[in-house]
Structure formats: C-alpha cells, structure tokens
CSV table of C-alpha atoms in Angstrom, one decimal:
chain,number,residue,atom,x,y,z
A,23,MET,CA,0.1,0.0,0.0
A,24,VAL,CA,1.2,3.2,-0.9
A,25,SER,CA,1.6,5.7,1.7
A,26,VAL,CA,0.1,9.8,2.1
A,27,LYS,CA,3.1,11.6,1.8
A,28,VAL,CA,4.2,9.9,-0.9
A,29,ILE,CA,1.0,9.9,-2.5
A,30,ILE,CA,1.3,14.5,-1.3
A,31,ALA,CA,5.2,13.8,-2.5
A,32,LEU,CA,3.7,13.0,-6.2
A,33,CYS,CA,0.4,15.4,-6.3
A,34,ALA,CA,3.6,18.4,-5.2
A,35,VAL,CA,5.6,17.2,-8.3
A,36,PHE,CA,3.2,17.0,-10.8
A,37,LEU,CA,2.0,20.5,-9.4
A,38,PHE,CA,5.0,21.9,-9.6
A,39,THR,CA,5.6,20.5,-12.7
A,40,GLY,CA,2.4,21.8,-14.6
A,41,VAL,CA,3.2,24.9,-13.4
A,42,ALA,CA,6.3,25.8,-14.2
A,43,GLU,CA,4.7,24.5,-17.7
A,44,VAL,CA,2.2,26.7,-18.3
A,45,GLU,CA,4.3,29.6,-17.1
A,46,SER,CA,6.6,29.3,-19.2
A,47,LYS,CA,4.6,28.2,-22.4
A,48,SER,CA,2.7,31.5,-21.5
A,49,TYR,CA,5.2,34.2,-21.9
A,50,HIS,CA,7.9,32.1,-24.1
A,51,GLY,CA,5.5,30.7,-26.5
A,52,LYS,CA,3.8,34.5,-27.7
A,53,PRO,CA,6.0,37.6,-29.3
A,54,THR,CA,6.6,40.3,-28.0
A,55,CYS,CA,4.5,42.7,-28.7
A,56,GLU,CA,7.2,45.1,-29.4
A,57,ASP,CA,8.1,42.9,-32.4
A,58,ASN,CA,4.6,43.3,-33.5
A,59,LEU,CA,4.0,46.7,-33.7
A,60,TYR,CA,7.1,46.7,-35.5
A,61,LYS,CA,5.2,44.7,-38.0
A,62,LEU,CA,2.0,45.9,-38.0
A,63,PHE,CA,3.5,49.9,-38.3
A,64,CYS,CA,3.6,50.4,-42.3
A,65,GLU,CA,0.4,48.5,-43.1
A,66,PHE,CA,-1.2,50.6,-39.3
A,67,LYS,CA,0.4,53.6,-41.6
A,68,THR,CA,-0.9,52.6,-44.5
A,69,LEU,CA,-4.3,52.3,-43.7
A,70,VAL,CA,-4.7,55.8,-41.7
A,71,MET,CA,-3.6,57.9,-43.7
A,72,THR,CA,-6.8,57.2,-46.4
A,73,GLN,CA,-8.1,59.6,-43.1
A,74,LYS,CA,-11.2,57.7,-44.4
A,75,ARG,CA,-13.2,56.1,-41.3
A,76,ASP,CA,-13.6,52.3,-42.9
A,77,TYR,CA,-10.0,51.7,-43.3
A,78,CYS,CA,-9.2,53.7,-39.6
A,79,LEU,CA,-11.8,50.9,-37.9
A,80,ARG,CA,-9.6,48.4,-39.8
A,81,ALA,CA,-6.5,49.7,-38.7
A,82,ARG,CA,-7.2,50.0,-35.1
A,83,ASP,CA,-8.7,46.2,-35.0
A,84,LYS,CA,-5.3,45.2,-36.5
A,85,LEU,CA,-3.6,47.0,-33.9
A,86,ASN,CA,-5.9,45.6,-31.1
A,87,ALA,CA,-4.6,42.1,-32.5
A,88,ALA,CA,-2.0,41.9,-32.4
A,89,THR,CA,-1.0,44.0,-29.0
A,90,LEU,CA,-4.0,42.8,-26.8
A,91,ASN,CA,-4.0,39.3,-26.2
A,92,ASN,CA,-1.5,37.2,-28.8
A,93,CYS,CA,2.2,39.4,-27.1
A,94,VAL,CA,4.2,40.0,-23.3
A,95,VAL,CA,5.5,43.3,-23.0
A,96,LYS,CA,9.2,42.6,-23.2
A,97,ASP,CA,10.2,46.2,-23.7
A,98,PRO,CA,8.1,48.5,-21.3
A,99,VAL,CA,9.6,51.7,-22.5
A,100,LYS,CA,10.4,50.8,-26.5
A,101,ARG,CA,6.8,49.6,-26.3
A,102,THR,CA,5.5,53.2,-24.4
A,103,PHE,CA,7.4,55.0,-27.5
A,104,GLN,CA,5.9,53.0,-29.8
A,105,GLY,CA,1.9,53.0,-28.5
A,106,ILE,CA,2.6,57.0,-28.3
A,107,GLN,CA,3.6,57.0,-32.2
A,108,PHE,CA,0.7,54.7,-33.2
A,109,MET,CA,-1.4,56.8,-31.5
A,110,ASN,CA,-0.8,60.1,-32.6
A,111,LEU,CA,-0.8,59.0,-35.7
A,112,PHE,CA,-4.1,57.3,-35.5
A,113,ARG,CA,-5.8,60.7,-33.4
A,114,SER,CA,-4.2,63.4,-36.5
A,115,ASN,CA,-6.0,60.8,-39.4
A,116,CYS,CA,-9.1,58.9,-37.5
A,117,ARG,CA,-10.6,62.2,-36.1
A,118,GLY,CA,-13.8,60.7,-34.6
A,119,LEU,CA,-12.6,57.3,-33.4
A,120,ASP,CA,-11.2,56.4,-29.7
A,121,TYR,CA,-7.9,55.2,-29.1
A,122,PRO,CA,-7.5,52.3,-28.8
A,123,GLN,CA,-11.3,51.3,-29.3
A,124,ALA,CA,-14.8,52.5,-28.5
A,125,GLY,CA,-15.5,53.8,-25.3
A,126,CYS,CA,-11.9,54.4,-24.5
A,127,GLY,CA,-11.3,57.2,-25.6
A,128,GLU,CA,-9.4,58.7,-22.2
A,129,ILE,CA,-6.6,56.1,-22.4
A,130,GLN,CA,-5.2,58.3,-25.4
A,131,TYR,CA,-5.8,61.7,-23.0
A,132,CYS,CA,-3.5,59.8,-20.4
A,133,LEU,CA,-0.8,58.9,-22.7
A,134,LYS,CA,-0.3,61.7,-24.4
A,135,MET,CA,0.0,63.4,-21.1
A,136,ALA,CA,2.9,61.6,-20.8
A,137,PHE,CA,5.1,62.7,-23.2
A,138,ASP,CA,6.4,66.0,-24.7
A,139,LYS,CA,4.2,67.7,-28.3
A,140,SER,CA,6.8,65.5,-30.5
A,141,GLY,CA,6.5,62.5,-28.9
A,142,LYS,CA,9.8,61.8,-28.1
A,143,THR,CA,10.3,62.8,-25.2
A,144,LEU,CA,8.8,60.9,-21.7
A,145,LEU,CA,8.0,63.8,-19.2
A,146,CYS,CA,9.5,62.4,-15.7
A,147,ASP,CA,7.2,64.8,-13.5
A,148,GLU,CA,3.8,63.7,-15.3
A,149,GLU,CA,4.1,60.8,-13.9
A,150,LYS,CA,1.3,61.1,-10.7
A,151,SER,CA,-0.5,62.6,-13.6
A,152,VAL,CA,-0.6,60.1,-15.4
A,153,ASP,CA,-0.9,57.5,-13.0
A,154,LYS,CA,-4.4,59.7,-11.9
A,155,CYS,CA,-6.0,59.7,-15.4
A,156,TYR,CA,-5.2,56.8,-15.9
A,157,GLN,CA,-6.9,55.7,-13.3
A,158,TYR,CA,-9.6,57.7,-13.7
A,159,ALA,CA,-10.4,56.0,-17.0
A,160,MET,CA,-10.0,52.7,-15.4
A,161,LYS,CA,-13.7,53.3,-14.9
A,162,LYS,CA,-14.6,53.5,-17.7
A,163,CYS,CA,-12.6,51.8,-19.8
A,164,TYR,CA,-10.9,47.7,-18.8
A,165,LEU,CA,-7.9,48.6,-21.3
A,166,ALA,CA,-6.8,51.6,-19.1
A,167,GLU,CA,-5.0,48.8,-16.3
A,168,ARG,CA,-2.6,47.4,-18.9
A,169,PHE,CA,-1.4,50.9,-20.3
A,170,ARG,CA,-0.9,52.2,-16.5
A,171,ASP,CA,0.7,49.0,-16.3
A,172,VAL,CA,2.9,49.0,-19.1
A,173,VAL,CA,3.4,53.3,-18.7
A,174,VAL,CA,3.3,54.3,-15.1
A,175,ARG,CA,4.4,50.6,-12.8
A,176,GLN,CA,6.8,49.8,-15.3
A,177,ALA,CA,8.3,52.2,-18.1
A,178,PHE,CA,8.3,55.4,-15.8
A,179,PRO,CA,10.1,54.1,-13.0
A,180,LYS,CA,12.9,52.4,-15.4
A,181,VAL,CA,14.1,55.2,-17.0
A,182,CYS,CA,13.1,58.1,-14.7
A,183,LYS,CA,15.5,57.6,-11.7
A,184,SER,CA,17.3,60.8,-12.0
A,185,GLY,CA,15.9,62.8,-14.7
A,186,LYS,CA,13.0,65.2,-15.4
A,187,SER,CA,12.3,63.2,-18.8
A,188,TYR,CA,13.8,60.2,-20.7
A,189,THR,CA,13.9,60.8,-24.5
A,190,MET,CA,14.5,57.8,-26.6
A,191,LYS,CA,17.6,57.9,-29.5
A,192,LYS,CA,16.8,55.4,-31.7
A,193,PRO,CA,13.8,54.7,-33.2
A,194,VAL,CA,11.2,52.4,-32.4
A,195,LEU,CA,9.3,51.9,-35.6
A,196,PRO,CA,10.6,51.2,-39.7
A,197,TYR,CA,10.7,53.3,-41.7
A,198,CYS,CA,7.6,53.1,-44.6
A,199,PRO,CA,8.5,54.3,-47.8
A,200,ASN,CA,5.1,55.8,-49.4
C-alpha cells in the first residue's frame, strides 16, 4: 500500500511541473508586443493615412489584435514610445474615433500627457498626473489598467530615476516609404 506521504509528494511534483510548463508557455510561446507593432506599423500607417473611417477601423482592429492578447511586453519603455507614435498617427488621421477602441478614448489623453508634443520625450515629472488619469480611465475602460501597468508601473520607474525627462535615441518603428 502506498503511503499518504508518497501520494502527497507525487501530487506536489506533478502540480509544480504543470505550473512551470504553463508559465513558460504563456511567456516564451508568445511574440513580444514590440515586435508585433514593428511589423504592423507600415500597414497601419497606410490604412490610417487614407483618413477613411472604414480603413481607420480596420487599422485599429489590426492594432488591437496584434497587442491585446497575442503578445507579452518585453521592453515597457520601447512599448510606451511605440504606443505614442501609433496613437499620434491615428489621432491625426482618424478624427472622431476612439483610440485604442470605442469607449476608451480617455486612454489617449493619459498617454499624450506622459510625453512632450513631439512624442519623443517621456516627461518624468508627469508620472503622478498620468497615473491619476489612468485611474480615472479605468472606471470607463477595462484596457486602461493594461496601459497604466506598462506606462506608469514599468516604463516610468525604469527610465525616470534621475532625470526630469527621457528621450528615446533610437527609432522604435520602421521607416515606411510611401
């Protein structure tokens, strides 16, 4: 007869192994959001530059498909800088449509607040205001929590340790010939 201790030990081993496999698949099996955005950018830009509602909606859908469920954020700073560039391009060409999806327009104001007008410099002294903005947006849009996590909890602390701003020196998205 097998003792209770042996059964418990075997269950613990199987449970631990199962959890480790699930964790490794959920991280290592998915592409990074940064890579997805890099690959999508030129197609996204082509669609939104038409300034036609149906093309803008298609671009927004492709963006959400590439970033919301099918990837992991490896570099929150790069992801934040990519996000502001996508948002600025969408806002200037797709007027009247919420970004990143319907009912979540508040998110774009929070992200915009984190940067200078050019979208190339993260304003470290705006961290608290950006956090409050995302907290307010979370009441209306479930996606705001994801944005807050990447921007406020990860990107700001990573680059704002000693300065009042952080400028990304290298391009985070490809050049798209038109």
